[in-house]
mmCIF file of C-alpha atoms in Angstrom:
data_model
loop_
_atom_site.group_PDB
_atom_site.id
_atom_site.type_symbol
_atom_site.label_atom_id
_atom_site.label_comp_id
_atom_site.label_asym_id
_atom_site.label_seq_id
_atom_site.Cartn_x
_atom_site.Cartn_y
_atom_site.Cartn_z
ATOM 1 C CA MET A 1479 162.487 -33.230 141.284
ATOM 2 C CA LYS A 1480 163.838 -29.966 142.583
ATOM 3 C CA LEU A 1481 163.613 -26.731 140.606
ATOM 4 C CA GLY A 1482 167.057 -25.616 141.739
ATOM 5 C CA GLY A 1483 168.709 -28.739 140.382
ATOM 6 C CA SER A 1484 167.140 -28.284 136.964
ATOM 7 C CA LEU A 1485 168.434 -24.687 136.627
ATOM 8 C CA GLU A 1486 171.916 -25.771 137.684
ATOM 9 C CA ARG A 1487 172.026 -28.473 135.016
ATOM 10 C CA ARG A 1488 170.996 -25.907 132.334
ATOM 11 C CA ARG A 1489 173.810 -23.578 133.343
ATOM 12 C CA ARG A 1490 176.303 -26.379 133.203
ATOM 13 C CA GLY A 1491 175.088 -27.250 129.716
ATOM 14 C CA ARG A 1492 176.024 -23.761 128.469
ATOM 15 C CA ARG A 1493 179.694 -23.971 129.504
ATOM 16 C CA LYS A 1494 182.311 -26.622 129.977
ATOM 17 C CA ASP A 1495 184.750 -27.279 132.710
ATOM 18 C CA ASP A 1496 188.310 -27.431 131.384
ATOM 19 C CA GLY A 1497 189.343 -29.738 134.134
ATOM 20 C CA ASP A 1498 191.353 -27.238 136.096
ATOM 21 C CA GLY A 1499 188.295 -25.412 137.305
ATOM 22 C CA ALA A 1500 188.357 -22.725 134.497
ATOM 23 C CA LEU A 1501 185.295 -22.216 132.359
ATOM 24 C CA SER A 1502 185.457 -21.895 128.512
ATOM 25 C CA TRP A 1503 183.089 -20.400 125.787
ATOM 26 C CA PRO A 1504 181.076 -22.795 123.640
ATOM 27 C CA PHE A 1505 182.998 -21.567 120.426
ATOM 28 C CA PRO A 1506 186.490 -22.995 119.858
ATOM 29 C CA ALA A 1507 189.474 -20.672 120.057
ATOM 30 C CA PRO A 1508 190.267 -20.640 116.289
ATOM 31 C CA THR A 1509 186.779 -19.358 115.557
ATOM 32 C CA ARG A 1510 187.123 -16.594 118.100
ATOM 33 C CA ARG A 1511 190.475 -15.532 116.659
ATOM 34 C CA LEU A 1512 189.059 -15.453 113.103
ATOM 35 C CA ALA A 1513 186.190 -13.231 114.205
ATOM 36 C CA ALA A 1514 188.575 -10.852 115.925
ATOM 37 C CA TRP A 1515 190.764 -10.649 112.823
ATOM 38 C CA THR A 1516 187.710 -9.988 110.648
ATOM 39 C CA VAL A 1517 186.501 -7.119 112.839
ATOM 40 C CA GLY A 1518 189.994 -5.644 112.974
ATOM 41 C CA LEU A 1519 190.495 -5.786 109.219
ATOM 42 C CA ALA A 1520 187.090 -4.168 108.635
ATOM 43 C CA PHE A 1521 187.963 -1.305 110.959
ATOM 44 C CA VAL A 1522 191.360 -0.808 109.324
ATOM 45 C CA GLY A 1523 189.725 -0.806 105.860
ATOM 46 C CA TRP A 1524 187.161 1.799 106.921
ATOM 47 C CA LEU A 1525 189.892 3.960 108.447
ATOM 48 C CA VAL A 1526 192.058 3.793 105.308
ATOM 49 C CA GLY A 1527 189.058 4.598 103.065
ATOM 50 C CA TYR A 1528 188.120 7.578 105.212
ATOM 51 C CA LEU A 1529 191.644 8.989 105.105
ATOM 52 C CA VAL A 1530 191.906 8.558 101.320
ATOM 53 C CA ALA A 1531 188.508 10.201 100.747
ATOM 54 C CA THR A 1532 189.122 13.175 103.004
ATOM 55 C CA GLN A 1533 192.800 13.782 102.286
ATOM 56 C CA VAL A 1534 193.215 12.768 98.627
ATOM 57 C CA VAL A 1535 189.904 12.651 96.740
ATOM 58 C CA PHE A 1536 187.978 15.412 98.562
ATOM 59 C CA PRO A 1537 190.513 17.389 100.559
ATOM 60 C CA ALA A 1538 189.216 20.129 102.810
ATOM 61 C CA PRO A 1539 189.686 23.653 101.399
ATOM 62 C CA PRO A 1540 192.453 25.692 102.919
ATOM 63 C CA PRO A 1541 191.423 28.136 105.605
ATOM 64 C CA PRO A 1542 190.090 31.353 104.039
ATOM 65 C CA GLY A 1543 192.470 33.600 105.818
ATOM 66 C CA ASP A 1544 191.552 37.290 106.035
ATOM 67 C CA LEU A 1545 188.178 38.514 104.697
ATOM 68 C CA TYR A 1546 187.693 41.911 103.085
ATOM 69 C CA GLU A 1547 184.576 44.051 102.814
ATOM 70 C CA VAL A 1548 183.523 44.753 99.217
ATOM 71 C CA PRO A 1549 183.473 48.561 98.684
ATOM 72 C CA ASP A 1550 180.555 50.465 97.143
ATOM 73 C CA LEU A 1551 181.581 51.309 93.569
ATOM 74 C CA SER A 1552 178.358 53.057 92.469
ATOM 75 C CA GLY A 1553 179.042 56.140 90.370
ATOM 76 C CA GLU A 1554 182.772 55.434 90.098
ATOM 77 C CA ASP A 1555 184.787 55.361 86.899
ATOM 78 C CA VAL A 1556 186.060 51.890 85.926
ATOM 79 C CA GLU A 1557 189.712 52.739 86.495
ATOM 80 C CA VAL A 1558 188.991 54.306 89.873
ATOM 81 C CA ALA A 1559 187.023 51.179 90.825
ATOM 82 C CA ARG A 1560 189.974 48.994 89.786
ATOM 83 C CA GLU A 1561 192.310 50.925 92.084
ATOM 84 C CA ARG A 1562 189.877 50.799 95.024
ATOM 85 C CA LEU A 1563 189.475 47.041 94.674
ATOM 86 C CA ALA A 1564 193.224 46.509 94.472
ATOM 87 C CA GLY A 1565 193.569 48.428 97.735
ATOM 88 C CA VAL A 1566 191.531 45.737 99.565
ATOM 89 C CA ASN A 1567 193.126 42.750 97.732
ATOM 90 C CA LEU A 1568 190.178 42.307 95.362
ATOM 91 C CA GLU A 1569 190.100 42.341 91.558
ATOM 92 C CA LEU A 1570 187.938 43.964 88.884
ATOM 93 C CA GLY A 1571 186.091 41.253 86.989
ATOM 94 C CA ALA A 1572 183.891 41.376 83.898
ATOM 95 C CA VAL A 1573 182.562 44.796 82.855
ATOM 96 C CA ASP A 1574 179.072 44.896 81.323
ATOM 97 C CA SER A 1575 177.367 48.013 79.937
ATOM 98 C CA ILE A 1576 173.829 49.283 79.335
ATOM 99 C CA ALA A 1577 172.296 52.602 78.229
ATOM 100 C CA HIS A 1578 170.909 54.746 81.034
ATOM 101 C CA PRO A 1579 168.879 57.976 80.654
ATOM 102 C CA THR A 1580 170.450 59.838 83.596
ATOM 103 C CA VAL A 1581 173.781 58.232 84.594
ATOM 104 C CA ALA A 1582 176.896 59.589 82.882
ATOM 105 C CA LEU A 1583 178.973 57.555 80.437
ATOM 106 C CA ASN A 1584 181.280 54.921 82.044
ATOM 107 C CA SER A 1585 179.865 55.426 85.555
ATOM 108 C CA ILE A 1586 179.207 52.190 87.467
ATOM 109 C CA LEU A 1587 175.519 51.293 87.897
ATOM 110 C CA GLY A 1588 175.779 47.988 89.785
ATOM 111 C CA GLN A 1589 178.175 45.325 91.040
ATOM 112 C CA SER A 1590 178.426 41.726 92.209
ATOM 113 C CA PRO A 1591 179.245 40.907 95.036
ATOM 114 C CA LEU A 1592 177.161 43.689 96.532
ATOM 115 C CA PRO A 1593 178.690 46.461 98.652
ATOM 116 C CA GLY A 1594 179.331 45.456 102.259
ATOM 117 C CA GLN A 1595 179.627 41.719 101.609
ATOM 118 C CA SER A 1596 182.744 39.861 102.761
ATOM 119 C CA ALA A 1597 185.114 38.305 100.219
ATOM 120 C CA VAL A 1598 188.389 36.395 100.314
ATOM 121 C CA PRO A 1599 191.510 37.989 98.795
ATOM 122 C CA GLY A 1600 191.581 37.840 95.000
ATOM 123 C CA THR A 1601 187.790 37.747 94.566
ATOM 124 C CA SER A 1602 186.647 39.260 91.242
ATOM 125 C CA VAL A 1603 183.969 41.954 91.436
ATOM 126 C CA ARG A 1604 181.790 42.194 88.336
ATOM 127 C CA VAL A 1605 180.431 45.642 87.454
ATOM 128 C CA THR A 1606 177.900 47.160 85.048
ATOM 129 C CA VAL A 1607 178.644 50.613 83.632
ATOM 130 C CA SER A 1608 176.432 53.185 81.917
ATOM 131 C CA LEU A 1609 176.663 53.903 78.207
ATOM 132 C CA GLY A 1610 174.995 57.222 78.962
ATOM 133 C CA PRO A 1611 171.599 58.282 77.662
ATOM 134 C CA GLN A 1612 170.510 57.126 74.225
ATOM 135 C CA THR A 1613 170.554 60.010 71.741
ATOM 136 C CA ARG A 1614 168.536 60.518 68.571
ATOM 137 C CA SER A 1615 168.282 63.254 65.941
ATOM 138 C CA VAL A 1616 165.025 65.184 65.638
ATOM 139 C CA PRO A 1617 163.370 64.147 62.353
ATOM 140 C CA ASP A 1618 162.323 66.730 59.770
ATOM 141 C CA VAL A 1619 158.530 66.965 59.921
ATOM 142 C CA LEU A 1620 158.222 70.562 58.706
ATOM 143 C CA GLY A 1621 155.417 70.912 56.180
ATOM 144 C CA LEU A 1622 153.789 67.622 57.147
ATOM 145 C CA GLY A 1623 150.236 67.393 58.385
ATOM 146 C CA ALA A 1624 149.848 67.399 62.167
ATOM 147 C CA GLU A 1625 148.725 63.755 62.420
ATOM 148 C CA GLN A 1626 151.515 62.437 60.200
ATOM 149 C CA ALA A 1627 154.158 64.442 62.088
ATOM 150 C CA LEU A 1628 152.848 63.118 65.410
ATOM 151 C CA VAL A 1629 153.205 59.499 64.225
ATOM 152 C CA VAL A 1630 156.781 60.046 62.997
ATOM 153 C CA LEU A 1631 157.952 61.751 66.198
ATOM 154 C CA GLN A 1632 156.348 59.278 68.602
ATOM 155 C CA ALA A 1633 157.749 56.326 66.642
ATOM 156 C CA SER A 1634 161.201 57.896 67.069
ATOM 157 C CA GLY A 1635 160.805 57.929 70.855
ATOM 158 C CA PHE A 1636 159.913 61.580 71.416
ATOM 159 C CA VAL A 1637 157.193 63.049 73.622
ATOM 160 C CA VAL A 1638 155.219 65.502 71.474
ATOM 161 C CA VAL A 1639 153.695 68.782 72.673
ATOM 162 C CA THR A 1640 151.653 70.800 70.172
ATOM 163 C CA ASP A 1641 150.841 74.485 69.835
ATOM 164 C CA SER A 1642 149.251 76.531 67.053
ATOM 165 C CA ALA A 1643 149.738 79.876 65.350
ATOM 166 C CA GLU A 1644 148.522 81.787 62.321
ATOM 167 C CA SER A 1645 150.713 81.547 59.249
ATOM 168 C CA GLU A 1646 150.625 81.654 55.469
ATOM 169 C CA GLU A 1647 150.812 77.837 55.429
ATOM 170 C CA PRO A 1648 147.566 75.888 55.076
ATOM 171 C CA ARG A 1649 145.702 74.957 58.232
ATOM 172 C CA GLY A 1650 147.060 71.833 59.971
ATOM 173 C CA ARG A 1651 150.620 72.005 58.568
ATOM 174 C CA VAL A 1652 153.715 71.895 60.819
ATOM 175 C CA ILE A 1653 155.440 75.279 60.587
ATOM 176 C CA ASP A 1654 158.077 74.972 63.338
ATOM 177 C CA ILE A 1655 159.674 72.391 65.651
ATOM 178 C CA THR A 1656 161.761 72.678 68.827
ATOM 179 C CA PRO A 1657 164.539 71.402 69.191
ATOM 180 C CA ASP A 1658 165.689 72.104 65.657
ATOM 181 C CA VAL A 1659 165.576 69.473 62.927
ATOM 182 C CA ASP A 1660 168.572 67.046 62.989
ATOM 183 C CA GLN A 1661 169.647 68.153 66.475
ATOM 184 C CA ALA A 1662 170.754 65.138 68.560
ATOM 185 C CA VAL A 1663 168.991 64.965 71.929
ATOM 186 C CA ALA A 1664 168.973 62.459 74.795
ATOM 187 C CA LEU A 1665 165.918 60.232 75.070
ATOM 188 C CA PRO A 1666 163.340 60.502 76.437
ATOM 189 C CA ALA A 1667 162.991 64.046 75.097
ATOM 190 C CA GLU A 1668 160.118 66.475 74.579
ATOM 191 C CA VAL A 1669 159.559 67.999 71.146
ATOM 192 C CA GLU A 1670 157.266 70.991 70.633
ATOM 193 C CA VAL A 1671 155.484 71.168 67.290
ATOM 194 C CA LEU A 1672 153.892 74.399 66.051
ATOM 195 C CA ILE A 1673 150.893 73.839 63.779
ATOM 196 C CA SER A 1674 149.427 76.403 61.406
ATOM 197 C CA THR A 1675 145.869 77.573 61.861
ATOM 198 C CA GLY A 1676 146.076 79.082 58.357
ATOM 199 C CA PRO A 1677 146.420 82.711 57.305
ATOM 200 C CA PRO A 1678 144.810 85.299 59.566
ATOM 201 C CA SER A 1679 141.168 85.876 58.734
ATOM 202 C CA ILE A 1680 140.014 89.258 57.457
ATOM 203 C CA PRO A 1681 136.447 90.506 57.791
ATOM 204 C CA MET A 1682 135.201 91.816 54.485
ATOM 205 C CA PRO A 1683 134.733 95.576 54.892
ATOM 206 C CA LEU A 1684 131.619 97.447 53.783
ATOM 207 C CA VAL A 1685 132.632 99.368 50.637
ATOM 208 C CA LEU A 1686 129.150 100.189 49.327
ATOM 209 C CA GLY A 1687 128.858 103.960 48.775
ATOM 210 C CA LEU A 1688 132.644 104.465 48.441
ATOM 211 C CA GLU A 1689 134.207 105.744 45.265
ATOM 212 C CA GLU A 1690 135.842 103.045 43.202
ATOM 213 C CA GLY A 1691 139.391 104.263 43.884
ATOM 214 C CA ALA A 1692 138.874 104.461 47.675
ATOM 215 C CA ALA A 1693 137.230 101.025 47.806
ATOM 216 C CA THR A 1694 140.027 99.414 45.781
ATOM 217 C CA ALA A 1695 142.736 101.026 47.954
ATOM 218 C CA LEU A 1696 141.032 99.817 51.176
ATOM 219 C CA LEU A 1697 140.681 96.269 49.936
ATOM 220 C CA ASP A 1698 144.283 96.187 48.744
ATOM 221 C CA SER A 1699 145.560 97.386 52.143
ATOM 222 C CA LEU A 1700 143.788 94.446 53.804
ATOM 223 C CA GLY A 1701 145.397 91.929 51.481
ATOM 224 C CA LEU A 1702 142.243 91.295 49.466
ATOM 225 C CA VAL A 1703 142.427 91.164 45.684
ATOM 226 C CA VAL A 1704 139.889 92.979 43.479
ATOM 227 C CA VAL A 1705 139.554 90.725 40.467
ATOM 228 C CA GLU A 1706 136.559 92.324 38.801
ATOM 229 C CA VAL A 1707 134.937 95.779 38.598
ATOM 230 C CA ARG A 1708 131.853 95.821 36.431
ATOM 231 C CA GLU A 1709 129.759 98.811 35.515
ATOM 232 C CA VAL A 1710 126.017 99.083 36.062
ATOM 233 C CA PHE A 1711 123.717 101.809 34.807
ATOM 234 C CA ARG A 1712 122.940 104.455 37.427
ATOM 235 C CA PHE A 1713 121.566 107.986 37.413
ATOM 236 C CA GLY A 1714 122.775 110.882 39.443
ATOM 237 C CA ARG A 1715 125.079 110.573 42.397
ATOM 238 C CA ASP A 1716 125.673 106.757 42.163
ATOM 239 C CA GLN A 1717 127.974 107.306 39.232
ATOM 240 C CA GLY A 1718 131.540 106.138 40.105
ATOM 241 C CA ILE A 1719 130.269 104.765 43.408
ATOM 242 C CA VAL A 1720 130.391 101.109 44.480
ATOM 243 C CA VAL A 1721 126.842 99.852 44.414
ATOM 244 C CA GLU A 1722 127.472 96.087 44.794
ATOM 245 C CA GLN A 1723 130.157 93.942 46.492
ATOM 246 C CA GLU A 1724 130.972 90.248 46.687
ATOM 247 C CA PRO A 1725 131.551 88.796 49.322
ATOM 248 C CA ALA A 1726 129.156 90.619 51.593
ATOM 249 C CA ALA A 1727 130.369 92.782 54.468
ATOM 250 C CA ASP A 1728 131.697 90.980 57.609
ATOM 251 C CA THR A 1729 132.389 87.737 55.730
ATOM 252 C CA GLU A 1730 135.583 86.151 57.156
ATOM 253 C CA LEU A 1731 138.182 85.879 54.401
ATOM 254 C CA GLU A 1732 141.768 84.709 54.182
ATOM 255 C CA GLN A 1733 144.442 87.023 52.947
ATOM 256 C CA GLY A 1734 144.520 86.985 49.156
ATOM 257 C CA ALA A 1735 140.815 86.252 48.821
ATOM 258 C CA GLU A 1736 139.134 87.532 45.652
ATOM 259 C CA VAL A 1737 136.620 90.412 45.694
ATOM 260 C CA ARG A 1738 134.221 91.572 42.973
ATOM 261 C CA LEU A 1739 132.693 95.052 42.788
ATOM 262 C CA ALA A 1740 130.024 96.815 40.772
ATOM 263 C CA VAL A 1741 130.289 100.577 40.122
ATOM 264 C CA GLY A 1742 127.557 102.948 38.855
ATOM 265 C CA ARG A 1743 127.981 104.508 35.389
ATOM 266 C CA GLU A 1744 125.897 106.624 33.092
ATOM 267 C CA GLY A 1745 124.444 104.979 30.059
ATOM 268 C CA GLY A 1746 126.192 105.969 26.868
#
């Protein structure tokens, strides 16, 4: 048996001779036509679905046309910003506002889209404007103790600076405040509080050996009050002379402090 003859018989088994010398496929013609129609209908269905999806359901957006650069509106008034946006075919959108310690009232602080970005005609630009600095009246803390005044002022948002001075008010009391009470100031603001160190101190003078009248006049000129002058028995030159004093000399006293004297007298 020859190998060549076997291969030839296999090839002949795969196709048929139609009798006129033409070869035919192993599938009948109706089957081939049905397959062709099936493939064609599938392609047409896909094409129709694609056109409906892209043209009806999800149409492509129109071309953007011209693009405009968003201007920088920082520091502008709202109405000025509106006019500038209209000049480049853009619109002023929502206007928000916040308090700002340094930017003037109604000046623009920020925007969206940002300056320099590109936008299509009619795009709305949202801006945030300043309400200006927050203001608050200086509370009345005159006459309060230093610690209490400090708590009140700091709770109100003020930065407190203290100084001190002599006054007739008791030590530790607030005697002055700058700015003035009830004055409205922009926060954050510094408030200076002046605190009393008390009345000026007076050293008790030495009045021993002075006549009663001279001693009393000296003490009175210093703001000290002689509340008692008692007499003690003395001989000779001590008569009418101050022989005792209370407080002792060089004692630090406040104005209005009480002084007691003893003056020599003859026995009667």
